[in-house]
mmCIF file of C-alpha atoms in Angstrom:
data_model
loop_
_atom_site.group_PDB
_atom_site.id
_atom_site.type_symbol
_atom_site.label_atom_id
_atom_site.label_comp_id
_atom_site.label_asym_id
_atom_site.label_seq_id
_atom_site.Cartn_x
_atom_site.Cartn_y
_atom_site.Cartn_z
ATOM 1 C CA UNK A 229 -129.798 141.935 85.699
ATOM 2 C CA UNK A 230 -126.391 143.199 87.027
ATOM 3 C CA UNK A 231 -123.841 145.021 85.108
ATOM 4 C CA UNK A 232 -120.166 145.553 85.887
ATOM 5 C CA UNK A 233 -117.821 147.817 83.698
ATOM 6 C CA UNK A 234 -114.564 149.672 82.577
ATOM 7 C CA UNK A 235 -113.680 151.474 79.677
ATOM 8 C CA UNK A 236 -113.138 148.173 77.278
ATOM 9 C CA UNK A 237 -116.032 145.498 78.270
ATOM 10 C CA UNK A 238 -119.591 145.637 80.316
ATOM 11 C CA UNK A 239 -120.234 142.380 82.196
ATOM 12 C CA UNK A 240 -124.154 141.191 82.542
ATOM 13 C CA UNK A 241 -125.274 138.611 85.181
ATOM 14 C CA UNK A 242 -128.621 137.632 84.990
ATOM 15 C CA UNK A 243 -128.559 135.406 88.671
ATOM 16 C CA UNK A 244 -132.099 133.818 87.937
ATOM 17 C CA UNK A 245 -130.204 131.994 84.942
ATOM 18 C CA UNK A 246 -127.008 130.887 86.529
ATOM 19 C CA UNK A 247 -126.985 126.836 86.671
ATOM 20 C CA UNK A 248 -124.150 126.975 89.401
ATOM 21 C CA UNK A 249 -121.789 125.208 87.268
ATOM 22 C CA UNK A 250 -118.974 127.689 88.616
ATOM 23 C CA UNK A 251 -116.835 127.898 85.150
ATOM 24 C CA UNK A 252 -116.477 131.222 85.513
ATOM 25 C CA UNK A 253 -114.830 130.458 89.538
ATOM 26 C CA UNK A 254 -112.591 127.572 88.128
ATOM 27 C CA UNK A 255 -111.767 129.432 85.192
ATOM 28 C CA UNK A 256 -110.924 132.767 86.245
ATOM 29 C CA UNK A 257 -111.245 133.086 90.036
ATOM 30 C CA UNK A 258 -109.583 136.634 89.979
ATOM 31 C CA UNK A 259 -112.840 138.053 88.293
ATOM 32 C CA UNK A 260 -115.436 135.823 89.617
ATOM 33 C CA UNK A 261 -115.508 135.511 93.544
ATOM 34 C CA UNK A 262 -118.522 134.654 95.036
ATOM 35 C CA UNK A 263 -117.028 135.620 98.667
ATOM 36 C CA UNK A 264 -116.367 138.946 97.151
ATOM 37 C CA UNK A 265 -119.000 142.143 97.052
ATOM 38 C CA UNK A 266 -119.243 142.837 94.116
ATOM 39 C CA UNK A 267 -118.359 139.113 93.298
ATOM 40 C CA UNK A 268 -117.116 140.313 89.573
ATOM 41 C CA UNK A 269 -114.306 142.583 89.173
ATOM 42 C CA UNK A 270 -113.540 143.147 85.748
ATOM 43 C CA UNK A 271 -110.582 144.819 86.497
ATOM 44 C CA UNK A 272 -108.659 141.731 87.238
ATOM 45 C CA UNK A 273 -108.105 140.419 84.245
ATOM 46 C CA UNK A 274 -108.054 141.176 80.489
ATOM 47 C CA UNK A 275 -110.913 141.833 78.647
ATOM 48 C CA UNK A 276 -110.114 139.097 76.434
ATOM 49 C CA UNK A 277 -109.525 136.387 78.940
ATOM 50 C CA UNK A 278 -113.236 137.549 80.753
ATOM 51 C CA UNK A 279 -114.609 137.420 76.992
ATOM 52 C CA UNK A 280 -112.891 133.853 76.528
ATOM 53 C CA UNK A 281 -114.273 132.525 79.872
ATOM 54 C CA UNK A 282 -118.133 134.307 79.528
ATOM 55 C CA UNK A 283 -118.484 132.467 76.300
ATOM 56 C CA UNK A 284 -117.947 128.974 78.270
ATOM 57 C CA UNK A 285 -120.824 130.179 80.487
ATOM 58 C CA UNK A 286 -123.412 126.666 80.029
ATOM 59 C CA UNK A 287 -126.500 129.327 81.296
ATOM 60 C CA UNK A 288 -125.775 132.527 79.788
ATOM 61 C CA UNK A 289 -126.753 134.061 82.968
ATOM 62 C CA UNK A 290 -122.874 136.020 82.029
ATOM 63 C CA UNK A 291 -122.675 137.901 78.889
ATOM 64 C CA UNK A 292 -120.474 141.004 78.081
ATOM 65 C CA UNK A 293 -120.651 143.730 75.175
ATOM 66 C CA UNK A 294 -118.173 146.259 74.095
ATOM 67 C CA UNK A 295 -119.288 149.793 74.752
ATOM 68 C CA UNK A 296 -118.438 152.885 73.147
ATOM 69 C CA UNK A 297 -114.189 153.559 72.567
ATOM 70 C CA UNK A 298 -113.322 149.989 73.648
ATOM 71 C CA UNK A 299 -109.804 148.736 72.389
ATOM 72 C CA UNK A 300 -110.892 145.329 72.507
ATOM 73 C CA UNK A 301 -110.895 143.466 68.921
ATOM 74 C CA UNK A 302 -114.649 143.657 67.845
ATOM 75 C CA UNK A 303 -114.129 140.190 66.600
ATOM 76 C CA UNK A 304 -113.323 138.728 69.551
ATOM 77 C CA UNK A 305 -117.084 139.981 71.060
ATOM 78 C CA UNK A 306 -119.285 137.936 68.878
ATOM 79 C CA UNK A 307 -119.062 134.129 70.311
ATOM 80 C CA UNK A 308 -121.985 132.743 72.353
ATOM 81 C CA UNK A 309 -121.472 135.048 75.472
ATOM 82 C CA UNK A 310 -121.628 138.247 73.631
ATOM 83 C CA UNK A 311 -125.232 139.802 73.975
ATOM 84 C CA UNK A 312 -125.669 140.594 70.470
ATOM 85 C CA UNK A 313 -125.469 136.615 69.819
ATOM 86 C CA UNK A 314 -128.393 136.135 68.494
ATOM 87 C CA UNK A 315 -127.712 138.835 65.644
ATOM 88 C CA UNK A 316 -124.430 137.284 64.746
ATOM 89 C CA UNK A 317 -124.470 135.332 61.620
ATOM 90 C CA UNK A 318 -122.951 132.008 63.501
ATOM 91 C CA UNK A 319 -125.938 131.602 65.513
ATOM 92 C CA UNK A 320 -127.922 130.128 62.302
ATOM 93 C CA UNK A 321 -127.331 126.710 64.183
ATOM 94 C CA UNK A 322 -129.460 125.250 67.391
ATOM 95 C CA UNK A 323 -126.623 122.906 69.212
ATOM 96 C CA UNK A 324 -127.724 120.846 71.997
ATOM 97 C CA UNK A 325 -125.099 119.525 74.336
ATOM 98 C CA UNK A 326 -125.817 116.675 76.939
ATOM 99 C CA UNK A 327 -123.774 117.681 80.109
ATOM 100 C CA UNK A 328 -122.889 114.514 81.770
ATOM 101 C CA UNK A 329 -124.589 113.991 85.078
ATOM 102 C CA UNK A 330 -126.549 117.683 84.159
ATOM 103 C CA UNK A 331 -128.637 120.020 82.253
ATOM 104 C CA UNK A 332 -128.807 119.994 78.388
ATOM 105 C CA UNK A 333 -127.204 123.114 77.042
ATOM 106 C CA UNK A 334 -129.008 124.840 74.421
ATOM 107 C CA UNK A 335 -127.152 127.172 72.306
ATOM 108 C CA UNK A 336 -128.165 129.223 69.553
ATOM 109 C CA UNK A 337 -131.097 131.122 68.095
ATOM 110 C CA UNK A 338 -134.641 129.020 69.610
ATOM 111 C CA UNK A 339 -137.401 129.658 71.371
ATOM 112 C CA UNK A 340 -138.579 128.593 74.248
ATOM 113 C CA UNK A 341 -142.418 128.610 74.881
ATOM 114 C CA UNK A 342 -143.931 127.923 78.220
ATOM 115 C CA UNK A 343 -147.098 125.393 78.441
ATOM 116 C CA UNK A 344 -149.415 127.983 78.052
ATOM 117 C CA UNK A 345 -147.689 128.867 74.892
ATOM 118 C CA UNK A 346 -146.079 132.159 76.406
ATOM 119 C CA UNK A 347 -142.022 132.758 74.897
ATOM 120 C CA UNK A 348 -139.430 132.202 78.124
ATOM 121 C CA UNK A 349 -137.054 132.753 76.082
ATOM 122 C CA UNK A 350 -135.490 133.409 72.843
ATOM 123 C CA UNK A 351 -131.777 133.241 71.234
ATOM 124 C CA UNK A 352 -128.490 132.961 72.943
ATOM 125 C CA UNK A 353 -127.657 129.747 75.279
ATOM 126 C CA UNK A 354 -129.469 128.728 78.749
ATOM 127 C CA UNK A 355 -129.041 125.286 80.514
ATOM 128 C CA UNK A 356 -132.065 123.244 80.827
ATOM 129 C CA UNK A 357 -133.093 121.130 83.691
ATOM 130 C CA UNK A 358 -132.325 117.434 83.137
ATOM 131 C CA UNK A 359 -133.262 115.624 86.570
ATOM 132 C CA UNK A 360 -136.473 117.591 87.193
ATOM 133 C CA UNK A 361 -134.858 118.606 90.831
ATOM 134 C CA UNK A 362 -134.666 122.613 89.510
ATOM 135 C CA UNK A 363 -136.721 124.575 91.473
ATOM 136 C CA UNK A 364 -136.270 126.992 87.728
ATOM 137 C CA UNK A 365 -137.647 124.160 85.992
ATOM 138 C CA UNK A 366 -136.974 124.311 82.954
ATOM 139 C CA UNK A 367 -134.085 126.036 83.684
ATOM 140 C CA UNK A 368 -131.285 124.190 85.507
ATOM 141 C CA UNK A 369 -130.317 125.994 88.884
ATOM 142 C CA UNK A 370 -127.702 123.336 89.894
ATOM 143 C CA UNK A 371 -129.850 120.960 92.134
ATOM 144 C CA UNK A 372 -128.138 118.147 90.150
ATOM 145 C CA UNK A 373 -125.195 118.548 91.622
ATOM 146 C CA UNK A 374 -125.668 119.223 95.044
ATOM 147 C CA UNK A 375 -128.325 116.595 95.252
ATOM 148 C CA UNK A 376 -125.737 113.853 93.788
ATOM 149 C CA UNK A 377 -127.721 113.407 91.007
ATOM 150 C CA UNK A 378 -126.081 110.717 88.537
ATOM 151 C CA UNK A 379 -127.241 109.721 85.189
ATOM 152 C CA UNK A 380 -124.413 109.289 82.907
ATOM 153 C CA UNK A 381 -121.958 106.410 83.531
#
């Protein structure tokens, strides 16, 4: 896991969960910049509009938190890209979203057992491989789209 930071937010990226879907380059290319080292500066924007964008993340390879003296709201931490997700009282739901032409997007508090009954993962929101192309399986890496894989009409 990687972790970028100021003084009002902390920025995770967990790259073995990232589906590719690049909302956070569409949405706020300032921050995220793949042709950039470090490809994340959270200096470029508001903490706010990097919170706003995180919690669109369909993986949750991003997530932020708040530390210590922040003057961000600690309300507007607590959607589905904050990392204490799974201990906020909104996550009593499981929603499963159907991506069109891509993964299913789990969000929520679930688990996720492998088939020798062994937890992958727990809580939070991940993307899930639809076309069985993933070479995560079951996590979607973005294979769907690069192969030109089409389901949905």
């Amino acid at each position: 896991m990687k972790e970028y930071s100021n003084k009002d937010l902390i920025v995770y990226w967990e790259p073995e969960r990232c589906s590719h879907s690049a909302i956070c380059l569409k949405r706020l290319p300032s921050v995220f910049d793949v042709d950039r080292r470090p490809w994340v500066n959270i200096n470029a924007a508001s903490p706010e509009e990097i919170i706003k964008t995180i919690d669109e993340c369909p993986s949750g390879a991003l997530k932020y938190s708040l530390p210590e003296g922040s003057s961000v709201n600690p309300d507007l931490a607590k959607g589905p890209g904050s990392r204490d997700a799974a201990s906020n009282a909104a996550a009593s739901l499981v929603r499963i979203k159907v991506i069109r032409n891509g993964p299913l997007v789990l969000e929520g508090p679930y688990q996720l057992q492998d088939v020798d009954g062994s937890i992958k993962q727990e809580t939070g929101k991940t993307s899930l491989c639809r076309c069985g192309l993933s070479e995560k399986r079951p996590f979607c890496d973005g294979t769907h789209y690069r192969k030109g894989w089409k389901v949905d009409s």
